[in-house]
Short mmCIF file of C-alpha atoms in Angstrom, two decimals:
data_model
loop_
_atom_site.label_atom_id
_atom_site.label_comp_id
_atom_site.label_asym_id
_atom_site.label_seq_id
_atom_site.Cartn_x
_atom_site.Cartn_y
_atom_site.Cartn_z
CA MET B 1134 102.51 143.22 104.49
CA GLU B 1135 99.30 141.07 102.89
CA TYR B 1136 100.91 142.13 99.54
CA LEU B 1137 104.27 140.99 100.44
CA ARG B 1138 102.92 137.42 101.58
CA VAL B 1139 100.80 137.01 98.61
CA LEU B 1140 103.97 138.30 96.14
CA ALA B 1141 105.84 135.90 98.18
CA GLY B 1142 103.32 132.82 97.43
CA LEU B 1143 103.32 133.79 93.77
CA ASP B 1144 107.28 133.74 93.42
CA PHE B 1145 106.85 130.38 95.09
CA ILE B 1146 104.55 128.90 92.42
CA THR B 1147 106.78 129.76 89.65
CA ARG B 1148 109.94 128.44 90.89
CA CYS B 1149 108.09 125.22 91.77
CA ALA B 1150 106.96 124.85 88.43
CA GLN B 1151 110.98 125.77 87.17
CA GLU B 1152 112.72 123.49 89.57
CA PRO B 1153 114.29 120.55 88.22
CA ASP B 1154 114.66 118.74 91.72
CA LEU B 1155 111.55 117.73 93.30
CA GLN B 1156 113.09 117.51 96.97
CA ASN B 1157 114.54 121.25 96.39
CA ALA B 1158 110.94 122.41 95.42
CA ILE B 1159 109.36 120.70 98.45
CA ASP B 1160 112.09 122.51 100.72
CA ASP B 1161 111.39 125.26 98.99
CA PHE B 1162 107.44 125.09 99.71
CA LEU B 1163 108.46 124.23 103.33
CA GLU B 1164 110.32 127.53 103.93
CA SER B 1165 107.57 129.66 101.78
CA ILE B 1166 104.72 128.87 104.05
CA LYS B 1167 106.70 130.13 107.17
CA VAL B 1168 105.82 134.01 105.74
CA PHE B 1169 102.07 133.02 106.54
CA GLY B 1170 102.78 131.63 110.03
CA PHE B 1171 103.07 128.17 109.33
CA LEU B 1172 106.05 125.92 110.31
CA TYR B 1173 104.97 122.50 109.26
CA SER B 1174 103.33 120.76 106.87
CA ALA B 1175 102.32 117.62 105.70
CA GLY B 1176 101.29 116.27 102.04
CA GLY B 1177 100.02 113.26 100.19
CA GLY B 1178 97.41 111.29 98.81
CA TRP B 1179 94.97 108.52 98.76
CA THR B 1180 92.69 106.15 97.06
CA GLY B 1181 89.88 103.42 97.85
CA PHE B 1182 87.38 103.11 101.04
CA GLY B 1183 87.75 101.56 104.19
CA ALA B 1184 89.93 98.77 104.74
CA ARG B 1185 91.03 98.94 100.81
CA ARG B 1186 92.04 102.47 101.06
CA VAL B 1187 95.41 103.09 100.51
CA TYR B 1188 97.54 106.45 101.42
CA ARG B 1189 101.08 107.73 100.71
CA PHE B 1190 102.56 110.73 102.12
CA TYR B 1191 104.49 112.78 99.79
CA PHE B 1192 106.49 115.06 102.59
CA ASN B 1193 105.90 115.60 106.40
CA ASN B 1194 108.12 117.69 108.32
CA ARG B 1195 106.07 117.36 111.45
CA PRO B 1196 107.78 117.21 114.76
CA VAL B 1197 109.09 113.51 115.16
CA ASP B 1198 107.34 113.14 118.72
CA TRP B 1199 104.26 113.63 116.95
CA ARG B 1200 104.81 112.18 113.71
CA GLN B 1201 106.20 108.76 114.87
CA PRO B 1202 103.28 107.87 117.14
CA TYR B 1203 100.46 108.75 114.22
CA GLU B 1204 102.14 106.54 111.82
CA ILE B 1205 102.75 104.00 114.14
CA LYS B 1206 98.98 103.98 115.29
CA ARG B 1207 97.69 104.47 111.98
CA LEU B 1208 95.84 107.40 112.97
CA PHE B 1209 95.35 108.71 109.42
CA ASP B 1210 92.06 106.13 109.41
CA ILE B 1211 90.53 108.11 112.06
CA ASP B 1212 92.11 111.85 111.20
CA PRO B 1213 89.19 114.29 110.72
CA TYR B 1214 91.63 116.32 107.78
CA PRO B 1215 91.40 113.34 105.31
CA LEU B 1216 87.85 112.68 106.23
CA GLU B 1217 86.97 116.17 106.01
CA ALA B 1218 88.93 116.76 102.98
CA ALA B 1219 86.96 113.71 101.38
CA THR B 1220 83.74 115.63 101.32
CA ARG B 1221 84.99 119.50 100.11
CA ARG B 1222 87.02 121.18 97.78
CA THR B 1223 87.31 124.61 100.03
CA THR B 1224 90.26 124.94 102.48
CA PHE B 1225 89.31 124.76 106.30
CA LEU B 1226 91.01 125.80 109.69
CA LEU B 1227 90.95 123.90 112.85
CA SER B 1228 90.29 127.32 114.59
CA GLU B 1229 86.91 127.81 112.49
CA GLU B 1230 85.75 124.30 112.42
CA GLU B 1231 87.00 122.84 115.40
CA GLU B 1232 83.10 121.55 116.14
CA LYS B 1233 82.80 120.04 112.59
CA LEU B 1234 86.05 118.13 112.45
CA ARG B 1235 85.04 116.23 115.81
CA ARG B 1236 81.53 115.08 114.42
CA PHE B 1237 83.12 111.89 112.12
CA SER B 1238 83.40 109.94 115.67
CA GLN B 1239 84.72 109.99 119.50
CA GLU B 1240 87.85 108.84 117.80
CA SER B 1241 88.50 111.58 115.92
CA SER B 1242 86.99 113.96 118.69
CA ASP B 1243 89.75 112.52 120.79
CA LEU B 1244 92.58 112.94 118.10
CA VAL B 1245 91.58 116.74 118.02
CA ASP B 1246 91.85 116.83 121.79
CA ALA B 1247 95.55 115.43 121.19
CA ALA B 1248 96.43 117.73 118.62
CA LEU B 1249 95.19 120.71 120.67
CA ALA B 1250 96.88 119.37 123.88
CA TYR B 1251 100.30 118.66 121.80
CA GLY B 1252 100.09 122.45 121.15
CA TRP B 1253 98.61 122.62 117.57
CA ARG B 1254 96.91 126.31 117.71
CA GLU B 1255 96.20 126.26 113.61
CA VAL B 1256 95.90 123.67 110.91
CA MET B 1257 94.85 124.36 107.66
CA GLY B 1258 93.82 121.90 105.20
CA ILE B 1259 93.76 122.22 101.48
CA PRO B 1260 91.80 119.14 99.71
CA ILE B 1261 92.98 118.33 96.48
CA HIS B 1262 90.56 116.12 94.16
CA GLY B 1263 90.85 113.60 91.29
CA PRO B 1264 91.31 112.05 88.78
CA GLY B 1265 89.04 108.88 89.83
CA ASP B 1266 88.59 108.53 93.47
CA TYR B 1267 92.08 110.17 94.13
CA VAL B 1268 92.24 112.54 97.19
CA GLY B 1269 94.94 114.58 98.22
CA LEU B 1270 95.84 116.73 100.90
CA VAL B 1271 98.19 119.34 101.75
CA THR B 1272 98.19 120.54 105.81
CA MET B 1273 99.99 123.49 107.21
CA SER B 1274 100.18 123.58 111.11
CA SER B 1275 101.47 126.33 113.64
CA MET B 1276 102.14 126.21 117.29
CA GLU B 1277 100.88 130.04 117.38
CA PRO B 1278 97.43 131.63 116.04
CA VAL B 1279 97.57 132.48 112.76
CA SER B 1280 95.94 135.40 110.85
CA LEU B 1281 94.88 134.74 107.09
CA SER B 1282 93.29 137.21 104.67
CA VAL B 1283 90.89 136.04 101.54
CA ALA B 1284 94.10 136.64 99.54
CA ASP B 1285 96.53 134.73 102.03
CA ARG B 1286 94.20 131.92 101.90
CA ALA B 1287 93.87 131.90 97.97
CA VAL B 1288 97.62 132.03 97.31
CA ILE B 1289 98.35 129.30 100.12
CA GLN B 1290 95.78 126.99 98.01
CA ALA B 1291 97.47 127.49 95.01
CA MET B 1292 101.00 126.73 96.74
CA ALA B 1293 99.67 123.74 98.00
CA HIS B 1294 98.40 122.71 94.59
CA ALA B 1295 101.77 123.47 93.14
CA ILE B 1296 103.92 121.27 95.38
CA HIS B 1297 101.17 118.48 95.47
CA GLU B 1298 100.74 118.33 91.73
CA ARG B 1299 104.57 118.27 91.48
CA CYS B 1300 105.03 115.25 93.95
CA HIS B 1301 101.89 113.23 92.50
CA LYS B 1302 103.20 113.21 88.71
CA THR B 1303 106.76 112.01 89.97
CA ILE B 1304 105.50 108.33 89.46
CA GLY B 1305 106.49 106.33 92.84
CA PHE B 1306 107.39 109.37 94.67
CA GLY B 1307 106.66 109.48 98.37
CA THR B 1308 106.33 106.79 101.54
CA ARG B 1309 104.80 103.37 99.84
CA THR B 1310 104.48 100.12 101.50
CA LYS B 1311 105.23 98.11 98.32
CA PRO B 1312 107.72 98.52 95.38
CA MET B 1313 105.98 100.00 92.11
CA ALA B 1314 104.89 97.59 89.49
CA THR B 1315 106.25 97.87 85.92
CA LEU B 1316 103.76 97.75 83.31
CA THR B 1317 103.92 96.78 79.67
CA ALA B 1318 102.34 99.75 77.19
CA ARG B 1319 99.54 97.31 76.64
CA GLU B 1320 98.63 96.58 80.47
CA LEU B 1321 98.67 100.31 80.99
CA GLU B 1322 96.79 100.87 77.79
CA CYS B 1323 93.82 98.46 79.17
CA MET B 1324 94.16 99.82 82.71
CA ARG B 1325 93.41 103.31 81.36
CA TRP B 1326 90.05 102.09 79.86
CA VAL B 1327 89.32 99.97 82.95
CA ALA B 1328 89.46 103.17 84.89
CA ALA B 1329 87.08 104.90 82.48
CA GLY B 1330 84.40 101.79 83.26
CA LYS B 1331 84.77 99.78 80.18
CA SER B 1332 84.56 95.95 80.39
CA ASP B 1333 86.81 93.44 78.59
CA ALA B 1334 84.69 93.19 75.44
CA GLU B 1335 84.43 96.92 75.16
CA ILE B 1336 88.41 97.35 75.72
CA ALA B 1337 88.87 94.95 73.29
CA SER B 1338 87.02 96.61 70.87
CA ILE B 1339 88.51 99.96 71.21
CA VAL B 1340 92.29 98.58 71.77
CA GLY B 1341 91.80 95.96 68.74
CA ILE B 1342 92.56 92.60 70.66
CA SER B 1343 90.45 89.59 71.39
CA SER B 1344 88.21 90.07 74.66
CA SER B 1345 90.06 87.16 76.54
CA THR B 1346 93.28 88.84 75.46
CA ALA B 1347 92.04 92.06 77.34
CA HIS B 1348 90.92 90.26 80.27
CA PHE B 1349 94.23 88.57 80.35
CA HIS B 1350 95.86 91.72 80.56
CA VAL B 1351 93.96 93.28 83.43
CA GLU B 1352 94.61 89.90 85.71
CA LYS B 1353 97.95 90.30 84.76
CA VAL B 1354 98.26 93.68 85.92
CA LYS B 1355 96.11 92.64 89.31
CA LYS B 1356 98.79 89.92 90.06
CA LYS B 1357 101.47 92.60 89.49
CA LEU B 1358 99.88 94.69 92.08
CA GLY B 1359 98.59 92.19 94.29
CA THR B 1360 95.03 93.15 94.27
CA ARG B 1361 92.10 91.42 94.56
CA SER B 1362 89.74 93.51 91.96
CA ARG B 1363 90.44 96.08 89.00
CA THR B 1364 88.99 98.53 91.01
CA GLU B 1365 91.45 98.49 93.59
CA ALA B 1366 94.35 98.04 90.95
CA VAL B 1367 93.15 101.06 89.16
CA ALA B 1368 93.16 102.91 92.83
CA LEU B 1369 96.80 101.97 93.29
CA LEU B 1370 97.68 102.95 89.98
CA LEU B 1371 96.16 106.20 90.45
CA LEU B 1372 97.95 106.86 93.99
CA ASP B 1373 101.17 106.19 91.70
CA GLY B 1374 100.46 108.65 89.48
CA ILE B 1375 100.49 106.21 86.50
CA LEU B 1376 97.05 106.84 85.18
#
């Protein structure tokens, strides 16, 4: 049985790479994880910290009566799964790390209680990191206990990375709060160097323009994105998959 689950997971990874339609790939992923006992999944990513954190869900098939209150109350900000994902690279399970997931705050602990009261019996988190301060997360949930072998966990992690990568590199995909900005080739070139930590003068030397022109391009991007800092602008471009 374990061999068949692993084989099914590897088959999905191959299909995910070959499927031209992203929504079809997501639907395939949601169907494929059922063999491991997970009927629900959500995936997305975020950049920034605190009040400047920007996040987006790429997909989310959790029940509406759980999903809507979560979104309306902005529970993402206290959800221990994103908080835990930001600090680690390995997968984690509610059944194994419940106490650790409660440590962030009383609100986080209360959300764990709410999840258990709702009926979730297992929730698996798969962190995905980079580039920059981008953090991605795919969670899989079940209302029944789930038994996973080491091989199961490894293939689930690979499946989650595969579908997340498809979503992230499809520019602008997912739930977002603002229209995606259109940048010129020069603006994009300058912002790539901003993301690498270069100053206006350094960008000017690399690109072959004046320092004032480099500064103009960066400021134009900030205005297009509606951000106050170049760091925040880079964060949004990373989240959009543009950088």
